[in-house]
mmCIF file of C-alpha atoms in Angstrom:
data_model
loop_
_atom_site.group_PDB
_atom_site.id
_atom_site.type_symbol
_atom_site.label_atom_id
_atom_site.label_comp_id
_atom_site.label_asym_id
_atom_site.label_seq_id
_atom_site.Cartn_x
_atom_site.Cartn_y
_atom_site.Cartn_z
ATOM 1 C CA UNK U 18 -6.850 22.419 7.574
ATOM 2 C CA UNK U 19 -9.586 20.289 6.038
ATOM 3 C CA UNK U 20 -10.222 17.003 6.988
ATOM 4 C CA UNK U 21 -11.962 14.567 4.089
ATOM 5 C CA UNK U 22 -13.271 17.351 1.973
ATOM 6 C CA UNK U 23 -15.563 16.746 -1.112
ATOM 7 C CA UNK U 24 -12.329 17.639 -3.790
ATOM 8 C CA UNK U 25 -13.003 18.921 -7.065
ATOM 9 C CA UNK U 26 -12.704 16.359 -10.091
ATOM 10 C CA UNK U 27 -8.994 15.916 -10.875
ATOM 11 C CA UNK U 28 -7.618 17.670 -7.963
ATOM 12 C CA UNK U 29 -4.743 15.378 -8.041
ATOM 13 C CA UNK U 30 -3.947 15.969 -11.899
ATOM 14 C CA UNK U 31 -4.687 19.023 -12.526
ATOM 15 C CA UNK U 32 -2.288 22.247 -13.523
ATOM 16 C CA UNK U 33 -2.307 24.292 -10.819
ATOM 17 C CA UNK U 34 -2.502 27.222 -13.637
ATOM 18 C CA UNK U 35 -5.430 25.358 -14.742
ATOM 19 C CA UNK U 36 -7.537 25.973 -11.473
ATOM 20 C CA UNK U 37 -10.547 27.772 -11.093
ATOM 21 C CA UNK U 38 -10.344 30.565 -8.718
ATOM 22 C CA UNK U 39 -12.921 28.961 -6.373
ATOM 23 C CA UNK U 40 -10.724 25.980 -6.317
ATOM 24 C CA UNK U 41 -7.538 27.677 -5.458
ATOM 25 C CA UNK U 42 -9.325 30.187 -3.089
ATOM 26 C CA UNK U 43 -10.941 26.800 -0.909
ATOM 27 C CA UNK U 44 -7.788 24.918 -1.229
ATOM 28 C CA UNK U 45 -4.551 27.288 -1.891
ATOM 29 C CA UNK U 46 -1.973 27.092 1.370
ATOM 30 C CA UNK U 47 -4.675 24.953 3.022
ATOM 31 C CA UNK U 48 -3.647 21.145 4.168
ATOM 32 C CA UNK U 49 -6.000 18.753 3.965
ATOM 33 C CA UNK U 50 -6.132 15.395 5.559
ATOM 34 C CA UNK U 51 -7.414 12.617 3.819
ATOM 35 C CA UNK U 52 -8.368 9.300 5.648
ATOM 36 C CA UNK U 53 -7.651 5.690 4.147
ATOM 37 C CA UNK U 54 -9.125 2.750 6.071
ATOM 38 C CA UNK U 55 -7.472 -0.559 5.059
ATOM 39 C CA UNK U 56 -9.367 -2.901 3.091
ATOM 40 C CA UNK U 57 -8.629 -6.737 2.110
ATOM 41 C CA UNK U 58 -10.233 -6.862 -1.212
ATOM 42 C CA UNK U 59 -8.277 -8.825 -3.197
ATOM 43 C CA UNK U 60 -8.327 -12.709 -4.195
ATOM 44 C CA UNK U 61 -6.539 -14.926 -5.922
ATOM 45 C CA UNK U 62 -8.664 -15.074 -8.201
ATOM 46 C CA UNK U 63 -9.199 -11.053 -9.351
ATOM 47 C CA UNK U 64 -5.022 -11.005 -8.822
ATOM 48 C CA UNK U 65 -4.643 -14.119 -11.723
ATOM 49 C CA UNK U 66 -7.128 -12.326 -13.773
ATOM 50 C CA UNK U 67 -5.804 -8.733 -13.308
ATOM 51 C CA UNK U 68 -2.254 -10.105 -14.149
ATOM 52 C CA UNK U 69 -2.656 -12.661 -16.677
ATOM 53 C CA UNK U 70 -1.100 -12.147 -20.171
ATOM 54 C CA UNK U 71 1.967 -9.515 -18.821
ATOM 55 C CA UNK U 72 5.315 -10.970 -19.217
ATOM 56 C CA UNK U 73 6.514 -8.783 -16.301
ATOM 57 C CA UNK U 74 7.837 -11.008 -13.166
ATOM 58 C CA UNK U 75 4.851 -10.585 -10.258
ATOM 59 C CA UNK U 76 5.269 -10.759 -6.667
ATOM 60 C CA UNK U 77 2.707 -14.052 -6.365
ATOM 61 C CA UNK U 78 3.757 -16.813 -8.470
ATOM 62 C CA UNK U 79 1.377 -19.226 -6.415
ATOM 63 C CA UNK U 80 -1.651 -18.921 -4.231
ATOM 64 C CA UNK U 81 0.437 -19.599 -1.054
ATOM 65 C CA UNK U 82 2.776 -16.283 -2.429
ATOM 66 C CA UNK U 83 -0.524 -14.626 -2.867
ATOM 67 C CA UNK U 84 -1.375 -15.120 0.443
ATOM 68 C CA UNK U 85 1.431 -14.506 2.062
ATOM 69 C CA UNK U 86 2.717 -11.068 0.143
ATOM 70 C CA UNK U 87 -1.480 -9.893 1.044
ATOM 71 C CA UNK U 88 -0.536 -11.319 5.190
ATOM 72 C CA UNK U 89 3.009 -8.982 5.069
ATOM 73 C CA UNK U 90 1.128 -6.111 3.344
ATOM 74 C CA UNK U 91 -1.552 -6.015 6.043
ATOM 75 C CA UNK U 92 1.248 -6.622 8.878
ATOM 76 C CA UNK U 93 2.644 -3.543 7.208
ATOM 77 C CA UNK U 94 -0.278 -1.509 7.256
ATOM 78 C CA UNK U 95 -0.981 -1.882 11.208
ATOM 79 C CA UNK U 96 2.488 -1.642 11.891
ATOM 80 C CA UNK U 97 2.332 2.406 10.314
ATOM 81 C CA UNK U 98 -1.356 2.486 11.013
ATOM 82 C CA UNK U 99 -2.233 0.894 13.959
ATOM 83 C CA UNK U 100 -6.124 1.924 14.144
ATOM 84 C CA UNK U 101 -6.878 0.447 10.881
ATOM 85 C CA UNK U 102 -6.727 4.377 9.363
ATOM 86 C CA UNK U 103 -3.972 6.304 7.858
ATOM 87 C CA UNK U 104 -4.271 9.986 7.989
ATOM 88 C CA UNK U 105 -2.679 11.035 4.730
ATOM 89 C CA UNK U 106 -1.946 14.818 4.579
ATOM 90 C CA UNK U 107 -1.982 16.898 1.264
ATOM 91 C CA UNK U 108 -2.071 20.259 0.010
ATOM 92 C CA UNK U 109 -1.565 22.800 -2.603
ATOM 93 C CA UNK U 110 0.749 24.356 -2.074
ATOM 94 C CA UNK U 111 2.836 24.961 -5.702
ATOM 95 C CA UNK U 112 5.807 22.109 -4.391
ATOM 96 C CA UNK U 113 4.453 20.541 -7.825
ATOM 97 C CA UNK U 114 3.050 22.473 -10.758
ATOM 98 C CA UNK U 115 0.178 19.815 -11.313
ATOM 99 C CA UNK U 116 -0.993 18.778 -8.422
ATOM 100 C CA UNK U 117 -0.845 19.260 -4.560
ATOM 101 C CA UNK U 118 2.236 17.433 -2.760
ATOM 102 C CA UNK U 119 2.190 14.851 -0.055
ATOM 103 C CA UNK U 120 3.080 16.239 3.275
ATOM 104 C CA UNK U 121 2.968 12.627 4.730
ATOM 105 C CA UNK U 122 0.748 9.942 6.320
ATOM 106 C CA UNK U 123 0.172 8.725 9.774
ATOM 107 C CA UNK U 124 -0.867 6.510 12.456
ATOM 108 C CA UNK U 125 -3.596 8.879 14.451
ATOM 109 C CA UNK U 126 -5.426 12.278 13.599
ATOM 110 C CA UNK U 127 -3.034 14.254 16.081
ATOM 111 C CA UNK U 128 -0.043 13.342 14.549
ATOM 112 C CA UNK U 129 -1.634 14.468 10.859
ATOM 113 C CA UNK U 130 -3.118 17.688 12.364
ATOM 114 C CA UNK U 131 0.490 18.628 13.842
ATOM 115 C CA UNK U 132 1.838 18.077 10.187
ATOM 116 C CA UNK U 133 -0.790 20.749 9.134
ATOM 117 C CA UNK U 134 0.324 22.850 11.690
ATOM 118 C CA UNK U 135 3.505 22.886 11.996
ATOM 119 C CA UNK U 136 4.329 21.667 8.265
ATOM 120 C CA UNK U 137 6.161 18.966 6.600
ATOM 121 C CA UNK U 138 9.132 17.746 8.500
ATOM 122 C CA UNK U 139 11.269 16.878 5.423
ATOM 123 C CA UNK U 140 10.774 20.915 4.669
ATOM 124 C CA UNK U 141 11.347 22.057 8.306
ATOM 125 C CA UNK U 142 14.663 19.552 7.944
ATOM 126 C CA UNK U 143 15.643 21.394 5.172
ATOM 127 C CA UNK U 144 15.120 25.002 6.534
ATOM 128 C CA UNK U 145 16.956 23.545 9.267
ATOM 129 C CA UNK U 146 20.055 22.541 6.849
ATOM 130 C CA UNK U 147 19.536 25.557 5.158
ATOM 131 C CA UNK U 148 20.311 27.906 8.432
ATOM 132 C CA UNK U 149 23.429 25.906 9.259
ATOM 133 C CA UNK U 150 25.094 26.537 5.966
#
């Protein structure tokens, strides 16, 4: 497993046919785990300006939605995350022909590494499903 490697430009939309061999040498059958730190960058003012002119029905009508969809999103995040970090774990591993698949994210670095190990559990579920048939 690799944890926060420097990724080759469009590693997440790339054909996998399309690869160089160094890339899929570094990176074929290998998880990586990616880190994501929470962030509260957004205003009211970048949302109005980033939204204005779409017809489409938005989640913040008001400022007091606005800040109160931006309070449940963070309530969200440290409910999954606690630390602050999600540990987001990817690899390339041909589930998709054009990029590598999500394996899952999680609260702490153990809990990603196991994925690596051990693999995703929606595919050990299936394998699982798959033996009791």
């Amino acid at each position: 497993m690799l944890i926060n490697p420097k990724l080759p430009e469009h590693f997440f939309d790339r054909a996998n046919d399309a690869r160089s061999p160094r890339e899929l040498k570094k990176f074929w059958q290998v998880p990586i785990i990616l880190t994501d730190e929470y962030e509260e960058n957004d205003t009211w003012e970048d949302y109005q300006k980033r939204t204005a002119g779409f017809e489409a029905e938005y989640i913040a009508k008001t400022e007091a939605d606005f800040n109160k969809w931006i309070q449940e999103k963070k309530e969200s995040w440290f409910k999954h995350f606690p630390s602050g970090t999600a540990y987001r774990v990817h690899c390339l591993d041909g589930g998709a022909w054009d990029r590598p698949i999500s394996w899952g994210a999680f609260g702490t670095l153990e809990e990603a590494k196991a994925c690596c190990e051990n693999g995703p559990s929606w595919r050990n579920r299936s394998v699982v499903k798959n033996e009791e048939a």
